[in-house]
Amino acid sequence: MSPLIVLAAGSLRPALTPLLARYRTVAGQQVTVEFGPAGLLSRRIEAGEHCDLFASANTGHPARLREKGLALEVRPFARNRLCLTVKRGPRTDGADWLALLSDPRLVIGTSTPGCDPSGDYAWQLFDTAGALLHTGAAPLKQRARPLVGGADTAPIPAGELAAGWIIRRGLADIFIGYAHYAPRLEQDPTLRVVVIPDCHNVFATYALALRSAPARALADFILSAPGQFFLRQAGFLSPCAPLS
């Protein structure tokens, strides 16, 4: 049996690493996986690179692959949301998410829109924040620095989380990223994770693009109770959970 090749959004590493290890045991199927920004992975598939399953941090990339005849099926399998991570200090301690984003003295870091869905979601959050602040999104987008997830951005060292690494290096004061990283980020006493209320947050739906018949069994496992257990353990939400 040939190994299944999986390309997956980098944010899925904490969930898919143990999930795929379990699948190898129960199914007797070897799986190789490569993690990276979903937008860049999708471009590689469109350019002709083979994979059996593509796990994206949005639904748009898998849907486009299917429209182009490059995917057999698209299945949503998880949800996520955003949070802010900030460097602790007099300007940030006690401030809520909107006050932090509106402070022009604070540098905002994001992932790269178009290359990484996390960056696209950050830009959507700017639209919401700009409306609440009555300033529009333009000032926020002009202050934002796409620091990771792009074709030419610096790679994050192994074992590091983008938000912590960027803030500790002084590249940004705030980083907008996925909320499932919050428990790990909160272990650093120099960092503060700031919740964005659900009513203003951006919810990300993750989707699978099945590109070969053998990938169906793996997709079924990801959507099964055992597979969803690993996703919940890593902080992801169910694909059918109500969005409050």
C-alpha positions as protocol buffer text, in pm:
chain_id: "A"
residue {
  index: 1
  type: MET
  ca { x: 0 y: 0 z: 0 }
}
residue {
  index: 2
  type: SER
  ca { x: 149 y: 332 z: -106 }
}
residue {
  index: 3
  type: PRO
  ca { x: 182 y: 603 z: 161 }
}
residue {
  index: 4
  type: LEU
  ca { x: -81 y: 877 z: 158 }
}
residue {
  index: 5
  type: ILE
  ca { x: 61 y: 1223 z: 101 }
}
residue {
  index: 6
  type: VAL
  ca { x: -99 y: 1501 z: 301 }
}
residue {
  index: 7
  type: LEU
  ca { x: -40 y: 1876 z: 269 }
}
residue {
  index: 8
  type: ALA
  ca { x: -179 y: 2064 z: 568 }
}
residue {
  index: 9
  type: ALA
  ca { x: -208 y: 2415 z: 707 }
}
residue {
  index: 10
  type: GLY
  ca { x: 65 y: 2482 z: 960 }
}
residue {
  index: 11
  type: SER
  ca { x: -186 y: 2565 z: 1233 }
}
residue {
  index: 12
  type: LEU
  ca { x: -300 y: 2202 z: 1222 }
}
residue {
  index: 13
  type: ARG
  ca { x: 35 y: 2061 z: 1333 }
}
residue {
  index: 14
  type: PRO
  ca { x: -62 y: 2020 z: 1704 }
}
residue {
  index: 15
  type: ALA
  ca { x: -375 y: 1823 z: 1608 }
}
residue {
  index: 16
  type: LEU
  ca { x: -269 y: 1630 z: 1299 }
}
residue {
  index: 17
  type: THR
  ca { x: 63 y: 1506 z: 1436 }
}
residue {
  index: 18
  type: PRO
  ca { x: -98 y: 1278 z: 1699 }
}
residue {
  index: 19
  type: LEU
  ca { x: -407 y: 1220 z: 1485 }
}
residue {
  index: 20
  type: LEU
  ca { x: -207 y: 1082 z: 1193 }
}
residue {
  index: 21
  type: ALA
  ca { x: 6 y: 872 z: 1427 }
}
residue {
  index: 22
  type: ARG
  ca { x: -312 y: 715 z: 1558 }
}
residue {
  index: 23
  type: TYR
  ca { x: -446 y: 662 z: 1205 }
}
residue {
  index: 24
  type: ARG
  ca { x: -127 y: 482 z: 1102 }
}
residue {
  index: 25
  type: THR
  ca { x: -179 y: 243 z: 1394 }
}
residue {
  index: 26
  type: VAL
  ca { x: -549 y: 169 z: 1347 }
}
residue {
  index: 27
  type: ALA
  ca { x: -553 y: 163 z: 965 }
}
residue {
  index: 28
  type: GLY
  ca { x: -209 y: 20 z: 894 }
}
residue {
  index: 29
  type: GLN
  ca { x: -166 y: 298 z: 640 }
}
residue {
  index: 30
  type: GLN
  ca { x: 152 y: 500 z: 612 }
}
residue {
  index: 31
  type: VAL
  ca { x: 99 y: 876 z: 583 }
}
residue {
  index: 32
  type: THR
  ca { x: 350 y: 1149 z: 508 }
}
residue {
  index: 33
  type: VAL
  ca { x: 255 y: 1506 z: 591 }
}
residue {
  index: 34
  type: GLU
  ca { x: 400 y: 1848 z: 514 }
}
residue {
  index: 35
  type: PHE
  ca { x: 278 y: 2159 z: 693 }
}
residue {
  index: 36
  type: GLY
  ca { x: 281 y: 2511 z: 554 }
}
residue {
  index: 37
  type: PRO
  ca { x: 71 y: 2820 z: 474 }
}
residue {
  index: 38
  type: ALA
  ca { x: -249 y: 2689 z: 313 }
}
residue {
  index: 39
  type: GLY
  ca { x: -247 y: 2946 z: 34 }
}
residue {
  index: 40
  type: LEU
  ca { x: 104 y: 2852 z: -73 }
}
residue {
  index: 41
  type: LEU
  ca { x: 24 y: 2481 z: -51 }
}
residue {
  index: 42
  type: SER
  ca { x: -283 y: 2532 z: -267 }
}
residue {
  index: 43
  type: ARG
  ca { x: -73 y: 2705 z: -531 }
}
residue {
  index: 44
  type: ARG
  ca { x: 163 y: 2409 z: -537 }
}
residue {
  index: 45
  type: ILE
  ca { x: -128 y: 2174 z: -599 }
}
residue {
  index: 46
  type: GLU
  ca { x: -259 y: 2397 z: -877 }
}
residue {
  index: 47
  type: ALA
  ca { x: 89 y: 2388 z: -1029 }
}
residue {
  index: 48
  type: GLY
  ca { x: 77 y: 2009 z: -1049 }
}
residue {
  index: 49
  type: GLU
  ca { x: 219 y: 1879 z: -720 }
}
residue {
  index: 50
  type: HIS
  ca { x: 64 y: 1552 z: -606 }
}
residue {
  index: 51
  type: CYS
  ca { x: -103 y: 1497 z: -273 }
}
residue {
  index: 52
  type: ASP
  ca { x: -388 y: 1272 z: -167 }
}
residue {
  index: 53
  type: LEU
  ca { x: -540 y: 1506 z: 90 }
}
residue {
  index: 54
  type: PHE
  ca { x: -513 y: 1880 z: 141 }
}
residue {
  index: 55
  type: ALA
  ca { x: -618 y: 2017 z: 482 }
}
residue {
  index: 56
  type: SER
  ca { x: -675 y: 2390 z: 453 }
}
residue {
  index: 57
  type: ALA
  ca { x: -739 y: 2658 z: 714 }
}
residue {
  index: 58
  type: ASN
  ca { x: -1023 y: 2789 z: 499 }
}
residue {
  index: 59
  type: THR
  ca { x: -1287 y: 2657 z: 261 }
}
residue {
  index: 60
  type: GLY
  ca { x: -1190 y: 2881 z: -29 }
}
residue {
  index: 61
  type: HIS
  ca { x: -873 y: 2701 z: -138 }
}
residue {
  index: 62
  type: PRO
  ca { x: -1032 y: 2353 z: -139 }
}
residue {
  index: 63
  type: ALA
  ca { x: -1339 y: 2487 z: -320 }
}
residue {
  index: 64
  type: ARG
  ca { x: -1122 y: 2642 z: -590 }
}
residue {
  index: 65
  type: LEU
  ca { x: -935 y: 2313 z: -636 }
}
residue {
  index: 66
  type: ARG
  ca { x: -1264 y: 2133 z: -683 }
}
residue {
  index: 67
  type: GLU
  ca { x: -1385 y: 2393 z: -933 }
}
residue {
  index: 68
  type: LYS
  ca { x: -1067 y: 2332 z: -1133 }
}
residue {
  index: 69
  type: GLY
  ca { x: -1114 y: 1956 z: -1125 }
}
residue {
  index: 70
  type: LEU
  ca { x: -823 y: 1910 z: -884 }
}
residue {
  index: 71
  type: ALA
  ca { x: -1027 y: 1771 z: -593 }
}
residue {
  index: 72
  type: LEU
  ca { x: -1290 y: 1500 z: -579 }
}
residue {
  index: 73
  type: GLU
  ca { x: -1469 y: 1631 z: -273 }
}
residue {
  index: 74
  type: VAL
  ca { x: -1452 y: 1906 z: -10 }
}
residue {
  index: 75
  type: ARG
  ca { x: -1539 y: 1841 z: 355 }
}
residue {
  index: 76
  type: PRO
  ca { x: -1536 y: 2096 z: 642 }
}
residue {
  index: 77
  type: PHE
  ca { x: -1378 y: 1935 z: 949 }
}
residue {
  index: 78
  type: ALA
  ca { x: -1298 y: 2199 z: 1213 }
}
residue {
  index: 79
  type: ARG
  ca { x: -1338 y: 2560 z: 1316 }
}
residue {
  index: 80
  type: ASN
  ca { x: -1107 y: 2811 z: 1479 }
}
residue {
  index: 81
  type: ARG
  ca { x: -1116 y: 3174 z: 1587 }
}
residue {
  index: 82
  type: LEU
  ca { x: -876 y: 3461 z: 1640 }
}
residue {
  index: 83
  type: CYS
  ca { x: -713 y: 3617 z: 1945 }
}
residue {
  index: 84
  type: LEU
  ca { x: -455 y: 3886 z: 2009 }
}
residue {
  index: 85
  type: THR
  ca { x: -120 y: 3821 z: 2173 }
}
residue {
  index: 86
  type: VAL
  ca { x: 58 y: 4126 z: 2317 }
}
residue {
  index: 87
  type: LYS
  ca { x: 377 y: 4204 z: 2500 }
}
residue {
  index: 88
  type: ARG
  ca { x: 300 y: 4284 z: 2861 }
}
residue {
  index: 89
  type: GLY
  ca { x: 365 y: 4644 z: 2964 }
}
residue {
  index: 90
  type: PRO
  ca { x: 200 y: 4968 z: 3082 }
}
residue {
  index: 91
  type: ARG
  ca { x: 44 y: 5033 z: 2741 }
}
residue {
  index: 92
  type: THR
  ca { x: -107 y: 4688 z: 2700 }
}
residue {
  index: 93
  type: ASP
  ca { x: -195 y: 4554 z: 3046 }
}
residue {
  index: 94
  type: GLY
  ca { x: -569 y: 4586 z: 3103 }
}
residue {
  index: 95
  type: ALA
  ca { x: -653 y: 4706 z: 2752 }
}
residue {
  index: 96
  type: ASP
  ca { x: -917 y: 4515 z: 2558 }
}
residue {
  index: 97
  type: TRP
  ca { x: -876 y: 4397 z: 2199 }
}
residue {
  index: 98
  type: LEU
  ca { x: -1029 y: 4707 z: 2043 }
}
residue {
  index: 99
  type: ALA
  ca { x: -822 y: 4948 z: 2252 }
}
residue {
  index: 100
  type: LEU
  ca { x: -505 y: 4759 z: 2161 }
}
residue {
  index: 101
  type: LEU
  ca { x: -577 y: 4765 z: 1788 }
}
residue {
  index: 102
  type: SER
  ca { x: -666 y: 5134 z: 1797 }
}
residue {
  index: 103
  type: ASP
  ca { x: -344 y: 5241 z: 1972 }
}
residue {
  index: 104
  type: PRO
  ca { x: -126 y: 5388 z: 1693 }
}
residue {
  index: 105
  type: ARG
  ca { x: 189 y: 5341 z: 1904 }
}
residue {
  index: 106
  type: LEU
  ca { x: 156 y: 4962 z: 1885 }
}
residue {
  index: 107
  type: VAL
  ca { x: 288 y: 4768 z: 1586 }
}
residue {
  index: 108
  type: ILE
  ca { x: 47 y: 4499 z: 1465 }
}
residue {
  index: 109
  type: GLY
  ca { x: 185 y: 4174 z: 1325 }
}
residue {
  index: 110
  type: THR
  ca { x: -15 y: 3932 z: 1112 }
}
residue {
  index: 111
  type: SER
  ca { x: 34 y: 3644 z: 877 }
}
residue {
  index: 112
  type: THR
  ca { x: 42 y: 3721 z: 504 }
}
residue {
  index: 113
  type: PRO
  ca { x: -297 y: 3770 z: 334 }
}
residue {
  index: 114
  type: GLY
  ca { x: -337 y: 3567 z: 17 }
}
residue {
  index: 115
  type: CYS
  ca { x: -66 y: 3322 z: 121 }
}
residue {
  index: 116
  type: ASP
  ca { x: -197 y: 3220 z: 461 }
}
residue {
  index: 117
  type: PRO
  ca { x: -567 y: 3228 z: 559 }
}
residue {
  index: 118
  type: SER
  ca { x: -470 y: 3359 z: 904 }
}
residue {
  index: 119
  type: GLY
  ca { x: -368 y: 3682 z: 733 }
}
residue {
  index: 120
  type: ASP
  ca { x: -696 y: 3697 z: 544 }
}
residue {
  index: 121
  type: TYR
  ca { x: -888 y: 3651 z: 869 }
}
residue {
  index: 122
  type: ALA
  ca { x: -684 y: 3931 z: 1032 }
}
residue {
  index: 123
  type: TRP
  ca { x: -785 y: 4162 z: 748 }
}
residue {
  index: 124
  type: GLN
  ca { x: -1151 y: 4068 z: 809 }
}
residue {
  index: 125
  type: LEU
  ca { x: -1104 y: 4154 z: 1177 }
}
residue {
  index: 126
  type: PHE
  ca { x: -971 y: 4497 z: 1074 }
}
residue {
  index: 127
  type: ASP
  ca { x: -1295 y: 4554 z: 882 }
}
residue {
  index: 128
  type: THR
  ca { x: -1496 y: 4477 z: 1197 }
}
residue {
  index: 129
  type: ALA
  ca { x: -1272 y: 4683 z: 1425 }
}
residue {
  index: 130
  type: GLY
  ca { x: -1268 y: 4975 z: 1183 }
}
residue {
  index: 131
  type: ALA
  ca { x: -1647 y: 4985 z: 1182 }
}
residue {
  index: 132
  type: LEU
  ca { x: -1661 y: 4976 z: 1562 }
}
residue {
  index: 133
  type: LEU
  ca { x: -1399 y: 5251 z: 1588 }
}
residue {
  index: 134
  type: HIS
  ca { x: -1568 y: 5461 z: 1317 }
}
residue {
  index: 135
  type: THR
  ca { x: -1232 y: 5503 z: 1147 }
}
residue {
  index: 136
  type: GLY
  ca { x: -1265 y: 5241 z: 877 }
}
residue {
  index: 137
  type: ALA
  ca { x: -1021 y: 4955 z: 832 }
}
residue {
  index: 138
  type: ALA
  ca { x: -759 y: 5143 z: 629 }
}
residue {
  index: 139
  type: PRO
  ca { x: -558 y: 5283 z: 925 }
}
residue {
  index: 140
  type: LEU
  ca { x: -535 y: 4937 z: 1081 }
}
residue {
  index: 141
  type: LYS
  ca { x: -432 y: 4768 z: 757 }
}
residue {
  index: 142
  type: GLN
  ca { x: -170 y: 5035 z: 696 }
}
residue {
  index: 143
  type: ARG
  ca { x: -17 y: 4969 z: 1041 }
}
residue {
  index: 144
  type: ALA
  ca { x: -21 y: 4593 z: 1001 }
}
residue {
  index: 145
  type: ARG
  ca { x: 297 y: 4408 z: 911 }
}
residue {
  index: 146
  type: PRO
  ca { x: 259 y: 4067 z: 738 }
}
residue {
  index: 147
  type: LEU
  ca { x: 552 y: 3896 z: 908 }
}
residue {
  index: 148
  type: VAL
  ca { x: 496 y: 3523 z: 854 }
}
residue {
  index: 149
  type: GLY
  ca { x: 324 y: 3283 z: 619 }
}
residue {
  index: 150
  type: GLY
  ca { x: 441 y: 3447 z: 296 }
}
residue {
  index: 151
  type: ALA
  ca { x: 660 y: 3325 z: 15 }
}
residue {
  index: 152
  type: ASP
  ca { x: 950 y: 3543 z: 134 }
}
residue {
  index: 153
  type: THR
  ca { x: 885 y: 3589 z: 507 }
}
residue {
  index: 154
  type: ALA
  ca { x: 1123 y: 3451 z: 765 }
}
residue {
  index: 155
  type: PRO
  ca { x: 1053 y: 3092 z: 876 }
}
residue {
  index: 156
  type: ILE
  ca { x: 950 y: 3041 z: 1237 }
}
residue {
  index: 157
  type: PRO
  ca { x: 1211 y: 2831 z: 1422 }
}
residue {
  index: 158
  type: ALA
  ca { x: 1107 y: 2477 z: 1510 }
}
residue {
  index: 159
  type: GLY
  ca { x: 924 y: 2460 z: 1841 }
}
residue {
  index: 160
  type: GLU
  ca { x: 834 y: 2829 z: 1838 }
}
residue {
  index: 161
  type: LEU
  ca { x: 490 y: 2986 z: 1793 }
}
residue {
  index: 162
  type: ALA
  ca { x: 474 y: 3277 z: 1551 }
}
residue {
  index: 163
  type: ALA
  ca { x: 313 y: 3518 z: 1797 }
}
residue {
  index: 164
  type: GLY
  ca { x: 566 y: 3464 z: 2075 }
}
residue {
  index: 165
  type: TRP
  ca { x: 869 y: 3456 z: 1847 }
}
residue {
  index: 166
  type: ILE
  ca { x: 769 y: 3776 z: 1665 }
}
residue {
  index: 167
  type: ILE
  ca { x: 691 y: 3968 z: 1983 }
}
residue {
  index: 168
  type: ARG
  ca { x: 1005 y: 3854 z: 2165 }
}
residue {
  index: 169
  type: ARG
  ca { x: 1217 y: 3962 z: 1868 }
}
residue {
  index: 170
  type: GLY
  ca { x: 1060 y: 4308 z: 1880 }
}
residue {
  index: 171
  type: LEU
  ca { x: 907 y: 4281 z: 1532 }
}
residue {
  index: 172
  type: ALA
  ca { x: 559 y: 4367 z: 1661 }
}
residue {
  index: 173
  type: ASP
  ca { x: 380 y: 4460 z: 1983 }
}
residue {
  index: 174
  type: ILE
  ca { x: 61 y: 4273 z: 1892 }
}
residue {
  index: 175
  type: PHE
  ca { x: 12 y: 3959 z: 1687 }
}
residue {
  index: 176
  type: ILE
  ca { x: -324 y: 3847 z: 1550 }
}
residue {
  index: 177
  type: GLY
  ca { x: -339 y: 3469 z: 1530 }
}
residue {
  index: 178
  type: TYR
  ca { x: -543 y: 3160 z: 1603 }
}
residue {
  index: 179
  type: ALA
  ca { x: -697 y: 3112 z: 1947 }
}
residue {
  index: 180
  type: HIS
  ca { x: -606 y: 2743 z: 1974 }
}
residue {
  index: 181
  type: TYR
  ca { x: -248 y: 2854 z: 2047 }
}
residue {
  index: 182
  type: ALA
  ca { x: -356 y: 3053 z: 2356 }
}
residue {
  index: 183
  type: PRO
  ca { x: -277 y: 2790 z: 2623 }
}
residue {
  index: 184
  type: ARG
  ca { x: 84 y: 2761 z: 2505 }
}
residue {
  index: 185
  type: LEU
  ca { x: 128 y: 3135 z: 2466 }
}
residue {
  index: 186
  type: GLU
  ca { x: -5 y: 3199 z: 2816 }
}
residue {
  index: 187
  type: GLN
  ca { x: 282 y: 2995 z: 2959 }
}
residue {
  index: 188
  type: ASP
  ca { x: 515 y: 3284 z: 2872 }
}
residue {
  index: 189
  type: PRO
  ca { x: 494 y: 3543 z: 3155 }
}
residue {
  index: 190
  type: THR
  ca { x: 601 y: 3822 z: 2919 }
}
residue {
  index: 191
  type: LEU
  ca { x: 297 y: 3769 z: 2697 }
}
residue {
  index: 192
  type: ARG
  ca { x: -73 y: 3833 z: 2739 }
}
residue {
  index: 193
  type: VAL
  ca { x: -343 y: 3665 z: 2531 }
}
residue {
  index: 194
  type: VAL
  ca { x: -645 y: 3889 z: 2472 }
}
residue {
  index: 195
  type: VAL
  ca { x: -984 y: 3740 z: 2392 }
}
residue {
  index: 196
  type: ILE
  ca { x: -1193 y: 3882 z: 2110 }
}
residue {
  index: 197
  type: PRO
  ca { x: -1565 y: 3854 z: 2190 }
}
residue {
  index: 198
  type: ASP
  ca { x: -1741 y: 3600 z: 1970 }
}
residue {
  index: 199
  type: CYS
  ca { x: -1984 y: 3865 z: 1846 }
}
residue {
  index: 200
  type: HIS
  ca { x: -1692 y: 4050 z: 1685 }
}
residue {
  index: 201
  type: ASN
  ca { x: -1455 y: 3763 z: 1618 }
}
residue {
  index: 202
  type: VAL
  ca { x: -1372 y: 3596 z: 1288 }
}
residue {
  index: 203
  type: PHE
  ca { x: -1446 y: 3225 z: 1279 }
}
residue {
  index: 204
  type: ALA
  ca { x: -1238 y: 3012 z: 1043 }
}
residue {
  index: 205
  type: THR
  ca { x: -1381 y: 2698 z: 888 }
}
residue {
  index: 206
  type: TYR
  ca { x: -1116 y: 2441 z: 797 }
}
residue {
  index: 207
  type: ALA
  ca { x: -1182 y: 2205 z: 505 }
}
residue {
  index: 208
  type: LEU
  ca { x: -1037 y: 1893 z: 347 }
}
residue {
  index: 209
  type: ALA
  ca { x: -985 y: 1860 z: -27 }
}
residue {
  index: 210
  type: LEU
  ca { x: -989 y: 1491 z: -117 }
}
residue {
  index: 211
  type: ARG
  ca { x: -772 y: 1431 z: -421 }
}
residue {
  index: 212
  type: SER
  ca { x: -768 y: 1050 z: -443 }
}
residue {
  index: 213
  type: ALA
  ca { x: -1000 y: 766 z: -353 }
}
residue {
  index: 214
  type: PRO
  ca { x: -764 y: 625 z: -84 }
}
residue {
  index: 215
  type: ALA
  ca { x: -785 y: 960 z: 98 }
}
residue {
  index: 216
  type: ARG
  ca { x: -1153 y: 900 z: 181 }
}
residue {
  index: 217
  type: ALA
  ca { x: -1074 y: 663 z: 466 }
}
residue {
  index: 218
  type: LEU
  ca { x: -842 y: 918 z: 623 }
}
residue {
  index: 219
  type: ALA
  ca { x: -1097 y: 1197 z: 578 }
}
residue {
  index: 220
  type: ASP
  ca { x: -1358 y: 975 z: 743 }
}
residue {
  index: 221
  type: PHE
  ca { x: -1123 y: 919 z: 1037 }
}
residue {
  index: 222
  type: ILE
  ca { x: -1059 y: 1295 z: 1076 }
}
residue {
  index: 223
  type: LEU
  ca { x: -1435 y: 1354 z: 1092 }
}
residue {
  index: 224
  type: SER
  ca { x: -1499 y: 1059 z: 1324 }
}
residue {
  index: 225
  type: ALA
  ca { x: -1523 y: 1087 z: 1703 }
}
residue {
  index: 226
  type: PRO
  ca { x: -1160 y: 968 z: 1752 }
}
residue {
  index: 227
  type: GLY
  ca { x: -1029 y: 1215 z: 1496 }
}
residue {
  index: 228
  type: GLN
  ca { x: -1233 y: 1503 z: 1637 }
}
residue {
  index: 229
  type: PHE
  ca { x: -1096 y: 1420 z: 1983 }
}
residue {
  index: 230
  type: PHE
  ca { x: -745 y: 1513 z: 1867 }
}
residue {
  index: 231
  type: LEU
  ca { x: -873 y: 1837 z: 1714 }
}
residue {
  index: 232
  type: ARG
  ca { x: -1057 y: 1933 z: 2033 }
}
residue {
  index: 233
  type: GLN
  ca { x: -750 y: 1848 z: 2242 }
}
residue {
  index: 234
  type: ALA
  ca { x: -553 y: 2093 z: 2029 }
}
residue {
  index: 235
  type: GLY
  ca { x: -811 y: 2368 z: 2085 }
}
residue {
  index: 236
  type: PHE
  ca { x: -1013 y: 2348 z: 1764 }
}
residue {
  index: 237
  type: LEU
  ca { x: -1391 y: 2371 z: 1753 }
}
residue {
  index: 238
  type: SER
  ca { x: -1624 y: 2116 z: 1596 }
}
residue {
  index: 239
  type: PRO
  ca { x: -1720 y: 2191 z: 1234 }
}
residue {
  index: 240
  type: CYS
  ca { x: -2086 y: 2188 z: 1337 }
}
residue {
  index: 241
  type: ALA
  ca { x: -2053 y: 2377 z: 1667 }
}
residue {
  index: 242
  type: PRO
  ca { x: -2285 y: 2681 z: 1692 }
}
residue {
  index: 243
  type: LEU
  ca { x: -2107 y: 3014 z: 1657 }
}
residue {
  index: 244
  type: SER
  ca { x: -2216 y: 3229 z: 1948 }
}
